[in-house]
Amino acid sequence: SYYVLGKVVGRVDSGDSLSLMQKTTIWSLIDVITRVMATSEDQDAVTKYRSGLGAAQAWIERILPLQIPGPAVRVAAMSICI
Protein backbone atom coordinates (compact mmCIF):
# COMPACT_ATOMS: atom_id res chain seq x y z
CA SER A 1 0.00 0.00 0.00
CA TYR A 2 1.09 3.58 -0.52
CA TYR A 3 -0.02 7.14 0.16
CA VAL A 4 -0.04 10.03 -2.28
CA LEU A 5 0.26 13.48 -0.76
CA GLY A 6 -0.73 16.26 -3.09
CA LYS A 7 -3.37 18.67 -4.24
CA VAL A 8 -6.56 17.95 -6.18
CA VAL A 9 -6.30 20.08 -9.34
CA GLY A 10 -9.17 18.68 -11.37
CA ARG A 11 -12.43 16.83 -10.83
CA VAL A 12 -15.15 15.35 -13.04
CA ASP A 13 -18.50 13.94 -12.04
CA SER A 14 -20.27 10.83 -13.26
CA GLY A 15 -21.13 11.13 -16.95
CA ASP A 16 -18.00 13.19 -17.74
CA SER A 17 -14.47 12.01 -18.43
CA LEU A 18 -11.00 13.11 -17.38
CA SER A 19 -8.42 13.44 -20.17
CA LEU A 20 -5.08 11.77 -19.51
CA MET A 21 -3.47 13.87 -22.25
CA GLN A 22 -4.46 17.23 -20.81
CA LYS A 23 -1.57 19.04 -19.09
CA THR A 24 1.04 17.18 -21.19
CA THR A 25 3.56 18.59 -23.66
CA ILE A 26 2.12 16.46 -26.45
CA TRP A 27 -1.39 17.84 -25.84
CA SER A 28 -0.06 21.41 -25.80
CA LEU A 29 1.68 20.83 -29.13
CA ILE A 30 -1.47 19.32 -30.67
CA ASP A 31 -3.49 22.28 -29.37
CA VAL A 32 -1.11 24.80 -30.97
CA ILE A 33 -1.12 22.95 -34.30
CA THR A 34 -4.93 22.73 -34.21
CA ARG A 35 -5.20 26.48 -33.61
CA VAL A 36 -2.82 27.23 -36.47
CA MET A 37 -4.71 24.88 -38.79
CA ALA A 38 -8.02 26.55 -37.84
CA THR A 39 -6.72 29.84 -39.24
CA SER A 40 -5.79 28.23 -42.57
CA GLU A 41 -7.56 29.34 -45.72
CA ASP A 42 -7.26 25.84 -47.18
CA GLN A 43 -10.35 24.08 -45.81
CA ASP A 44 -9.35 20.83 -47.49
CA ALA A 45 -6.12 20.78 -45.47
CA VAL A 46 -8.04 21.54 -42.26
CA THR A 47 -10.45 18.68 -42.96
CA LYS A 48 -7.58 16.28 -43.67
CA TYR A 49 -5.79 17.35 -40.47
CA ARG A 50 -8.89 16.80 -38.31
CA SER A 51 -9.55 13.45 -39.96
CA GLY A 52 -5.96 12.36 -39.40
CA LEU A 53 -6.02 13.51 -35.78
CA GLY A 54 -9.23 11.58 -35.13
CA ALA A 55 -7.78 8.45 -36.74
CA ALA A 56 -4.58 8.74 -34.68
CA GLN A 57 -6.56 9.12 -31.45
CA ALA A 58 -8.70 6.09 -32.28
CA TRP A 59 -5.58 4.03 -33.00
CA ILE A 60 -3.87 5.11 -29.76
CA GLU A 61 -7.01 4.37 -27.70
CA ARG A 62 -6.83 0.74 -28.85
CA ILE A 63 -3.50 0.47 -27.01
CA LEU A 64 -4.12 2.70 -23.99
CA PRO A 65 -6.99 4.83 -22.73
CA LEU A 66 -6.77 8.57 -23.30
CA GLN A 67 -9.68 9.34 -20.96
CA ILE A 68 -10.99 8.01 -17.65
CA PRO A 69 -14.75 8.01 -17.07
CA GLY A 70 -15.93 9.97 -14.03
CA PRO A 71 -16.24 10.32 -11.22
CA ALA A 72 -12.49 10.97 -11.05
CA VAL A 73 -9.97 13.46 -9.70
CA ARG A 74 -6.63 14.75 -11.01
CA VAL A 75 -3.98 15.00 -8.29
CA ALA A 76 -0.73 16.96 -8.49
CA ALA A 77 1.45 14.62 -6.44
CA MET A 78 3.95 16.21 -4.10
CA SER A 79 5.07 13.00 -2.41
CA ILE A 80 4.44 9.29 -2.81
CA CYS A 81 5.09 7.40 0.42
CA ILE A 82 5.56 3.62 0.44
PDB file of C-alpha atoms in Angstrom:
ATOM      1  CA  SER A   1       0.000   0.000   0.000  1.00  0.00           C
ATOM      2  CA  TYR A   2       1.095   3.580  -0.516  1.00  0.00           C
ATOM      3  CA  TYR A   3      -0.021   7.142   0.162  1.00  0.00           C
ATOM      4  CA  VAL A   4      -0.042  10.028  -2.284  1.00  0.00           C
ATOM      5  CA  LEU A   5       0.262  13.484  -0.763  1.00  0.00           C
ATOM      6  CA  GLY A   6      -0.726  16.263  -3.090  1.00  0.00           C
ATOM      7  CA  LYS A   7      -3.373  18.670  -4.245  1.00  0.00           C
ATOM      8  CA  VAL A   8      -6.556  17.949  -6.182  1.00  0.00           C
ATOM      9  CA  VAL A   9      -6.296  20.076  -9.336  1.00  0.00           C
ATOM     10  CA  GLY A  10      -9.175  18.676 -11.373  1.00  0.00           C
ATOM     11  CA  ARG A  11     -12.434  16.835 -10.829  1.00  0.00           C
ATOM     12  CA  VAL A  12     -15.148  15.348 -13.043  1.00  0.00           C
ATOM     13  CA  ASP A  13     -18.500  13.935 -12.042  1.00  0.00           C
ATOM     14  CA  SER A  14     -20.273  10.833 -13.262  1.00  0.00           C
ATOM     15  CA  GLY A  15     -21.126  11.134 -16.948  1.00  0.00           C
ATOM     16  CA  ASP A  16     -18.005  13.195 -17.739  1.00  0.00           C
ATOM     17  CA  SER A  17     -14.471  12.014 -18.432  1.00  0.00           C
ATOM     18  CA  LEU A  18     -11.002  13.112 -17.380  1.00  0.00           C
ATOM     19  CA  SER A  19      -8.425  13.439 -20.168  1.00  0.00           C
ATOM     20  CA  LEU A  20      -5.077  11.772 -19.511  1.00  0.00           C
ATOM     21  CA  MET A  21      -3.465  13.873 -22.255  1.00  0.00           C
ATOM     22  CA  GLN A  22      -4.458  17.234 -20.808  1.00  0.00           C
ATOM     23  CA  LYS A  23      -1.565  19.044 -19.093  1.00  0.00           C
ATOM     24  CA  THR A  24       1.043  17.182 -21.188  1.00  0.00           C
ATOM     25  CA  THR A  25       3.562  18.586 -23.656  1.00  0.00           C
ATOM     26  CA  ILE A  26       2.117  16.461 -26.447  1.00  0.00           C
ATOM     27  CA  TRP A  27      -1.389  17.838 -25.837  1.00  0.00           C
ATOM     28  CA  SER A  28      -0.064  21.412 -25.798  1.00  0.00           C
ATOM     29  CA  LEU A  29       1.680  20.830 -29.130  1.00  0.00           C
ATOM     30  CA  ILE A  30      -1.467  19.317 -30.672  1.00  0.00           C
ATOM     31  CA  ASP A  31      -3.494  22.276 -29.374  1.00  0.00           C
ATOM     32  CA  VAL A  32      -1.105  24.801 -30.973  1.00  0.00           C
ATOM     33  CA  ILE A  33      -1.120  22.952 -34.301  1.00  0.00           C
ATOM     34  CA  THR A  34      -4.935  22.726 -34.211  1.00  0.00           C
ATOM     35  CA  ARG A  35      -5.203  26.483 -33.610  1.00  0.00           C
ATOM     36  CA  VAL A  36      -2.815  27.231 -36.467  1.00  0.00           C
ATOM     37  CA  MET A  37      -4.714  24.879 -38.790  1.00  0.00           C
ATOM     38  CA  ALA A  38      -8.019  26.548 -37.838  1.00  0.00           C
ATOM     39  CA  THR A  39      -6.715  29.842 -39.244  1.00  0.00           C
ATOM     40  CA  SER A  40      -5.786  28.226 -42.571  1.00  0.00           C
ATOM     41  CA  GLU A  41      -7.559  29.342 -45.717  1.00  0.00           C
ATOM     42  CA  ASP A  42      -7.258  25.842 -47.185  1.00  0.00           C
ATOM     43  CA  GLN A  43     -10.348  24.083 -45.812  1.00  0.00           C
ATOM     44  CA  ASP A  44      -9.352  20.827 -47.494  1.00  0.00           C
ATOM     45  CA  ALA A  45      -6.117  20.775 -45.467  1.00  0.00           C
ATOM     46  CA  VAL A  46      -8.036  21.536 -42.258  1.00  0.00           C
ATOM     47  CA  THR A  47     -10.449  18.680 -42.961  1.00  0.00           C
ATOM     48  CA  LYS A  48      -7.579  16.276 -43.672  1.00  0.00           C
ATOM     49  CA  TYR A  49      -5.791  17.348 -40.472  1.00  0.00           C
ATOM     50  CA  ARG A  50      -8.893  16.803 -38.310  1.00  0.00           C
ATOM     51  CA  SER A  51      -9.552  13.453 -39.959  1.00  0.00           C
ATOM     52  CA  GLY A  52      -5.959  12.355 -39.396  1.00  0.00           C
ATOM     53  CA  LEU A  53      -6.015  13.513 -35.782  1.00  0.00           C
ATOM     54  CA  GLY A  54      -9.226  11.584 -35.135  1.00  0.00           C
ATOM     55  CA  ALA A  55      -7.781   8.451 -36.741  1.00  0.00           C
ATOM     56  CA  ALA A  56      -4.584   8.742 -34.684  1.00  0.00           C
ATOM     57  CA  GLN A  57      -6.557   9.123 -31.448  1.00  0.00           C
ATOM     58  CA  ALA A  58      -8.700   6.091 -32.284  1.00  0.00           C
ATOM     59  CA  TRP A  59      -5.576   4.025 -32.998  1.00  0.00           C
ATOM     60  CA  ILE A  60      -3.875   5.113 -29.756  1.00  0.00           C
ATOM     61  CA  GLU A  61      -7.006   4.366 -27.704  1.00  0.00           C
ATOM     62  CA  ARG A  62      -6.830   0.735 -28.853  1.00  0.00           C
ATOM     63  CA  ILE A  63      -3.504   0.470 -27.013  1.00  0.00           C
ATOM     64  CA  LEU A  64      -4.115   2.696 -23.994  1.00  0.00           C
ATOM     65  CA  PRO A  65      -6.990   4.826 -22.728  1.00  0.00           C
ATOM     66  CA  LEU A  66      -6.773   8.571 -23.296  1.00  0.00           C
ATOM     67  CA  GLN A  67      -9.680   9.338 -20.963  1.00  0.00           C
ATOM     68  CA  ILE A  68     -10.992   8.012 -17.653  1.00  0.00           C
ATOM     69  CA  PRO A  69     -14.752   8.005 -17.070  1.00  0.00           C
ATOM     70  CA  GLY A  70     -15.934   9.966 -14.027  1.00  0.00           C
ATOM     71  CA  PRO A  71     -16.241  10.321 -11.220  1.00  0.00           C
ATOM     72  CA  ALA A  72     -12.491  10.966 -11.052  1.00  0.00           C
ATOM     73  CA  VAL A  73      -9.970  13.458  -9.700  1.00  0.00           C
ATOM     74  CA  ARG A  74      -6.626  14.747 -11.012  1.00  0.00           C
ATOM     75  CA  VAL A  75      -3.980  15.002  -8.288  1.00  0.00           C
ATOM     76  CA  ALA A  76      -0.734  16.961  -8.491  1.00  0.00           C
ATOM     77  CA  ALA A  77       1.445  14.618  -6.445  1.00  0.00           C
ATOM     78  CA  MET A  78       3.949  16.206  -4.096  1.00  0.00           C
ATOM     79  CA  SER A  79       5.066  13.000  -2.413  1.00  0.00           C
ATOM     80  CA  ILE A  80       4.440   9.289  -2.810  1.00  0.00           C
ATOM     81  CA  CYS A  81       5.086   7.396   0.421  1.00  0.00           C
ATOM     82  CA  ILE A  82       5.556   3.625   0.436  1.00  0.00           C
TER      83      ILE A  82
END
